[in-house]
Coordinates of C-alpha atoms and ligand atoms in Angstrom, one line a residue:
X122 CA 42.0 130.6 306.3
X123 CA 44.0 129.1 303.5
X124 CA 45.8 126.2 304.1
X125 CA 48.0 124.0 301.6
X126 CA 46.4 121.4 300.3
X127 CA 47.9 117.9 300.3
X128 CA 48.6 117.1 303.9
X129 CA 46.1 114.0 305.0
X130 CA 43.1 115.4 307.3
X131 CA 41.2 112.8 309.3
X132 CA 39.4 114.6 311.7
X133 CA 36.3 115.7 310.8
X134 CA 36.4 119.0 312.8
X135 CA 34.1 121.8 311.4
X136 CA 37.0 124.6 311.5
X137 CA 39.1 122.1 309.4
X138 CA 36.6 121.4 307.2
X139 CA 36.1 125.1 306.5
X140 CA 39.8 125.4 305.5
X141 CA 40.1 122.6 303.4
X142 CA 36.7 124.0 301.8
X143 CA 38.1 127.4 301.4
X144 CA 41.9 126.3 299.6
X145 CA 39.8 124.2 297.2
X146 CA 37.3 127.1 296.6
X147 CA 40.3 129.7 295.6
X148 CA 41.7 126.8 293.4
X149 CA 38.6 126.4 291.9
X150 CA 37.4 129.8 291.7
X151 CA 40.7 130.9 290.1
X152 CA 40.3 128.1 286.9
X153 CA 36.7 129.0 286.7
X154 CA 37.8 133.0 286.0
X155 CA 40.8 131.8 283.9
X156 CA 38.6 129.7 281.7
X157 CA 36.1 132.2 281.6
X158 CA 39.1 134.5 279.8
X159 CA 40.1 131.7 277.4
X160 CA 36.3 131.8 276.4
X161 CA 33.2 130.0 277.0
X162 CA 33.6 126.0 275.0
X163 CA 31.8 123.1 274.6
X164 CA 28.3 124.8 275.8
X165 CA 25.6 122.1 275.7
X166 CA 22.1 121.8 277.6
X167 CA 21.1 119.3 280.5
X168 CA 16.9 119.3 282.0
X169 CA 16.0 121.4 279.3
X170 CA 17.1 124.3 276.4
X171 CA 18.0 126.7 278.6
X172 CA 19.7 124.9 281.4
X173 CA 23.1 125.6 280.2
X174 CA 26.5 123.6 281.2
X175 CA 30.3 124.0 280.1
X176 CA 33.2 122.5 279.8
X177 CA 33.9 125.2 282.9
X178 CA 31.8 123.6 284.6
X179 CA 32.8 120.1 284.1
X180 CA 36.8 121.1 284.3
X181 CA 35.8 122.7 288.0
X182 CA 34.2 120.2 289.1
X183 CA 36.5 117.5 288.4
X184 CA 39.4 119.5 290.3
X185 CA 37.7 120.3 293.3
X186 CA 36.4 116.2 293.3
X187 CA 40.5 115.7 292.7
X188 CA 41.7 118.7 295.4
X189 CA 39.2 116.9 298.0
X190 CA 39.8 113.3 297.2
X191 CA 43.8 114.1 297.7
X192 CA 42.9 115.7 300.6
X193 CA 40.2 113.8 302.5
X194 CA 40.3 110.0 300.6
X195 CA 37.2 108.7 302.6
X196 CA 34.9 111.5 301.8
X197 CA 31.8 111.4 299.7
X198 CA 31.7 114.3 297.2
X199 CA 28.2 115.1 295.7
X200 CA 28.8 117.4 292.8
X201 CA 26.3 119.0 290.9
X202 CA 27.7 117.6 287.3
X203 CA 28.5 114.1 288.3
X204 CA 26.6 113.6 291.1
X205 CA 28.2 110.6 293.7
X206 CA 31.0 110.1 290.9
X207 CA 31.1 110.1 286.7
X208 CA 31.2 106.7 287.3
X209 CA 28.1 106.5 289.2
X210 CA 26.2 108.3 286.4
X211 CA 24.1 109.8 288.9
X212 CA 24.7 113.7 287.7
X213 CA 22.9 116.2 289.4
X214 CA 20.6 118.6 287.7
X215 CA 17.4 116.7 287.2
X216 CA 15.0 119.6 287.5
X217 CA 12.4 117.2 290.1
X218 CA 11.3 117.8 293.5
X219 CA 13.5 114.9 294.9
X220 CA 16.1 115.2 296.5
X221 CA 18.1 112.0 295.9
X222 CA 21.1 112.8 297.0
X223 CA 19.6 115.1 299.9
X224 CA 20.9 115.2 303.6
X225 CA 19.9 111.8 304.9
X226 CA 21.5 110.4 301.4
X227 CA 24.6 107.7 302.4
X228 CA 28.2 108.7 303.0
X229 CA 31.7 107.9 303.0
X230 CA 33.9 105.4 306.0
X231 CA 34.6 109.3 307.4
X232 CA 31.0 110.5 307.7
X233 CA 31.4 113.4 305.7
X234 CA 30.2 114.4 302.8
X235 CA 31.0 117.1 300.5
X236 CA 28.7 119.4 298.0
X237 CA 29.7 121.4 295.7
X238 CA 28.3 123.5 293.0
X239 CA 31.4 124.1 290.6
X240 CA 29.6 127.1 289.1
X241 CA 26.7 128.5 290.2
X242 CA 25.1 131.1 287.7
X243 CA 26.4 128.8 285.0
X244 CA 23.8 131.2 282.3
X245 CA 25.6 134.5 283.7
X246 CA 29.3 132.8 283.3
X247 CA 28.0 131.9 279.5
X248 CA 27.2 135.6 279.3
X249 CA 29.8 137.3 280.7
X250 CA 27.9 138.5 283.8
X251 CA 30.4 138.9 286.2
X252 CA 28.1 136.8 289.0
X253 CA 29.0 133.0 289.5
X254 CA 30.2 130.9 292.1
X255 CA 32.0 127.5 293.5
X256 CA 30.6 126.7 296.3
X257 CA 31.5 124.2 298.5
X258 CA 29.8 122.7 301.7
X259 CA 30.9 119.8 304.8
X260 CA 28.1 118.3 306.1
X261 CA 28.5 115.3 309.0
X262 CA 26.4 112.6 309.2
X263 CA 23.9 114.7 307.1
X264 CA 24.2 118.0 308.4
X265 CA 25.6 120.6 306.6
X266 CA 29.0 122.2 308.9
X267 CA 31.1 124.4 306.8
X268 CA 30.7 125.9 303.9
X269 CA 32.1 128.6 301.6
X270 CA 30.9 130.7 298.1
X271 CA 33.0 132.6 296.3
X272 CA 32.3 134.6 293.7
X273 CA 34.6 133.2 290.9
X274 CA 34.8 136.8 289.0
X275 CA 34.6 139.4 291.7
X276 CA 37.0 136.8 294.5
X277 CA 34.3 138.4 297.0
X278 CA 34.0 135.0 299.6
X279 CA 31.2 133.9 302.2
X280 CA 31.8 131.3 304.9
X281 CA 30.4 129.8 308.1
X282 CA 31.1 127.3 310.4
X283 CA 27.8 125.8 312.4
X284 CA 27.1 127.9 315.8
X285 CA 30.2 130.2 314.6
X286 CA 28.9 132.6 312.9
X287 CA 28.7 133.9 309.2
X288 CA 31.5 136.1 307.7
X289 CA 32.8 138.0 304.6
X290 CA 36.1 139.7 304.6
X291 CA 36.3 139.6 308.5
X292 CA 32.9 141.2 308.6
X293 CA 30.2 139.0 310.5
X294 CA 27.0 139.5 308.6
X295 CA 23.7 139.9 310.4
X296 CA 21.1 140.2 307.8
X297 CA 18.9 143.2 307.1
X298 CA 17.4 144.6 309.4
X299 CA 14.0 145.6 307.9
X300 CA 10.8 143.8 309.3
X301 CA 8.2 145.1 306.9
X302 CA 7.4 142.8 303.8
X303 CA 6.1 145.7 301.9
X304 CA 9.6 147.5 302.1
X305 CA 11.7 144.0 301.5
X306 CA 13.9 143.8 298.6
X307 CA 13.4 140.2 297.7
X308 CA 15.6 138.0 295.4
X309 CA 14.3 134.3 293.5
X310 CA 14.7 132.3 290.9
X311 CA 13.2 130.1 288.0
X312 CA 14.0 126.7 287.0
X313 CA 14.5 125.7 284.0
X314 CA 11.7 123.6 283.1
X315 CA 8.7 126.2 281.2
X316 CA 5.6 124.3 283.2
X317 CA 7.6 125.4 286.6
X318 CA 8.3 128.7 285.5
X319 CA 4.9 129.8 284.5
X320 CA 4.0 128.3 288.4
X321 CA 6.6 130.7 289.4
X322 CA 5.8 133.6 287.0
X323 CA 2.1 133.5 288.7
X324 CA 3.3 133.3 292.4
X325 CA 5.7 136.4 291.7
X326 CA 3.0 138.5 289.7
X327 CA 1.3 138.2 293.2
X328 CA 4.1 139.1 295.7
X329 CA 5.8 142.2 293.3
X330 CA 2.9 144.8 294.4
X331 CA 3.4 143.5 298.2
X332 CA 7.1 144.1 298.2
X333 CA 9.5 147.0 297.3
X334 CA 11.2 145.0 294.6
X335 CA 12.3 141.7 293.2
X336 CA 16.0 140.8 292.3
X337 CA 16.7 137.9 289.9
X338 CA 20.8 137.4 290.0
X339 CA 21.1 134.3 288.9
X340 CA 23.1 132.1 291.1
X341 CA 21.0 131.2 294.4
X342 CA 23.9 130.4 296.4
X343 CA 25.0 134.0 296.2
X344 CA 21.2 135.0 296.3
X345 CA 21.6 133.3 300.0
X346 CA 24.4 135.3 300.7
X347 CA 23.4 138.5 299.6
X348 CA 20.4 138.1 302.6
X349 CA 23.2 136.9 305.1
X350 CA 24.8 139.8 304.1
X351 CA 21.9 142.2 303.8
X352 CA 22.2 143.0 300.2
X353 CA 18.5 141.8 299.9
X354 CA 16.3 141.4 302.5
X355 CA 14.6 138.1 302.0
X356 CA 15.3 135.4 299.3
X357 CA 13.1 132.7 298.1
X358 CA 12.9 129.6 295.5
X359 CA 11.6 126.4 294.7
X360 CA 13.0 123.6 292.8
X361 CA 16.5 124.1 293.8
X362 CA 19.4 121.5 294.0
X363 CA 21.0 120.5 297.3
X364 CA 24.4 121.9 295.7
X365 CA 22.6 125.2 295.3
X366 CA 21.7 125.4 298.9
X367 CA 23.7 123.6 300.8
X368 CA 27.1 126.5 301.5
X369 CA 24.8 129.7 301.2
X370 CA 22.2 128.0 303.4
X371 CA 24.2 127.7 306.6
X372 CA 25.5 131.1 305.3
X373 CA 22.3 132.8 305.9
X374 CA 21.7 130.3 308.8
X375 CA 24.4 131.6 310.5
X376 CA 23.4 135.3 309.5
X377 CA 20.7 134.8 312.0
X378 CA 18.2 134.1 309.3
X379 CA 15.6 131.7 309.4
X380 CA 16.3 129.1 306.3
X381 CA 12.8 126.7 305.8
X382 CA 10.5 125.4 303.3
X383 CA 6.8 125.9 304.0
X384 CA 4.6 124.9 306.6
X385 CA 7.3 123.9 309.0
X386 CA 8.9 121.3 306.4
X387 CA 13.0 122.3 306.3
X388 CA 14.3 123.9 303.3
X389 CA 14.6 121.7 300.5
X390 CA 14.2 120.9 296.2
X391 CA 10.1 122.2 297.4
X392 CA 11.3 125.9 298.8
X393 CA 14.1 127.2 300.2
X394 CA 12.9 130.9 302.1
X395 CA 15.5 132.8 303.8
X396 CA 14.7 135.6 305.9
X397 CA 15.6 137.6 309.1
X398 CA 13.0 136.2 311.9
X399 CA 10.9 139.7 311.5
X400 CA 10.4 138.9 307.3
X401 CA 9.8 135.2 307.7
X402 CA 6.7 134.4 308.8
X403 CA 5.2 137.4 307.0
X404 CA 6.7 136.0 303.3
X405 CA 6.1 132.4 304.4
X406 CA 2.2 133.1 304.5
X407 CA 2.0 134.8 301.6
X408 CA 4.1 131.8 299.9
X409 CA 1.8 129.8 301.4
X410 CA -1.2 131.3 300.4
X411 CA 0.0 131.4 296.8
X412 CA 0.8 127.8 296.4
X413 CA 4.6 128.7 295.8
X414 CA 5.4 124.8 296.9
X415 CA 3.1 123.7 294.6
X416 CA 2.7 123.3 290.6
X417 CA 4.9 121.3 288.8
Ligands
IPD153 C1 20.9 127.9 288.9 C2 21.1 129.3 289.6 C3 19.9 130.1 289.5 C4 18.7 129.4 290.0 C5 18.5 128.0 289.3 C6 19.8 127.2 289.5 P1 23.1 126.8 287.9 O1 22.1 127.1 289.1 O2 21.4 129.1 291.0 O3 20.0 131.3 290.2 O4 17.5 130.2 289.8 O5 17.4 127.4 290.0 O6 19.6 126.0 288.8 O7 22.3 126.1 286.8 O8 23.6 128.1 287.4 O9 24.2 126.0 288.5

């Protein structure tokens, strides 16, 4: 799957999109863990306190916008630091329910547009939590195609092509195979912002005693892939950013499972639920039913 990067791609074929996603992953995954050795600098905050951002980050981010730029000069690259471009001054990271940048957002002559999460679990990088990822996802003409996360300090790597399947290590991943909600293992997440996480605090005090646990990892886009790859059986969360989603969604896509927001809208900044087609509907009412979509 790796491929050299610097040869001139024009074709915007899924496969080849996957492989140039993949080089600049490893690249990117590899400065990520090195700078993680050097030690974490120039830690400041972004929506709020707590939502944490490096130099790491920053430094990652600029060299995958450099690795696909070199390779793929008509692209669009949303990023979750810069956004569209430093220049643009349209960095991710806003903490709203909009998706600004979302899949009907404008893109490049080539029709394909890249996003990328530099690091995802930026709070467990800071800490030393060996569980944060690049990830990097092709979508044409607004849908995502290709994607790849790798887990920058344990090199463990998730990819997908549309209609081809979800893989790790040559494995393809199904998801889990349980189909009772009261024996799922289900991962989520908080935002950053306190009004939203007290929302959230009250939807999970409700779903804990109707499930047989709840995981918190801290990086959704390897949340996503731990229920392609049945190492949870369901994951949900609201307020996340399209860079979040976007590679471990088709991920867990692929996986067979069903990715959504609630009440037939698509997964999105509202809710993203992932679960095999026996979990869904079962967590999606009871999402429903507590308002997860809602709040602020
Ligand atoms: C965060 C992680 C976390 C999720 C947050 C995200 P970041 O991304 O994915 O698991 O709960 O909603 O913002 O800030 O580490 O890139």
């Amino acid at each position: 799957m790796g491929e050299t990067i610097g040869d001139s791609v024009v074709a915007a074929d899924p496969l080849e999109l996957l492989n140039v996603a993949v080089a600049v992953a490893r690249r990117a995954a590899d400065l990520a863990r090195t700078e993680r050795t050097a030690g974490v600098e120039g830690v400041g905050t972004k929506s709020t306190s707590t939502d944490l951002v490096t130099a790491a980050d920053r430094a990652v981010e600029r060299l995958i916008v450099d690795l696909l730029r070199a390779r793929r000069p008509g692209d669009q690259v949303l990023g979750e630091e810069f956004g569209l471009g430093e220049e643009s001054g349209s960095a991710g990271s806003a903490g709203g329910d909009a998706e600004p940048t979302g899949p009907t957002g404008p893109t490049g002559p080539t029709g394909v547009r890249w996003v990328v999460d530099p690091i995802d679990g930026t709070v467990n990088y800071v800490y030393g939590l060996p569980h944060y990822a690049v990830s990097i996802a092709a979508e044409v003409a607004g849908v995502t195609v290709a994607g790849v996360v790798r887990n920058a300090a344990t090199s463990e790597e998730w990819t997908a092509v549309r209609g081809g399947g979800a893989w790790r290590e040559g494995k393809r991943l199904a998801g889990s195979a349980v189909t009772d909600l009261g024996q799922a293992l289900v991962a989520t997440g908080f935002g950053y912002d306190a009004a939203r996480r007290t929302h959230q605090a009250a939807v999970l005090a409700q779903i804990l005693p109707r499930v047989r646990d709840i995981r918190r990892f801290g990086a959704a886009s390897l949340d996503l892939c731990f229920a392609a790859d049945g190492r949870v059986d369901a994951f949900f969360e609201k307020g996340l950013g399209a860079w979040d989603k976007a590679a471990g969604g088709l991920i867990a896509e692929e996986a067979g499972l069903r990715v959504s927001g609630l009440r037939g809208a698509p997964a999105g900044p509202k809710l993203v639920l992932a679960a095999p087609p026996a979990l869904h509907g079962q967590l999606h009412d009871l999402l429903v039913a507590l308002d997860a979509d809602g709040g602020p």
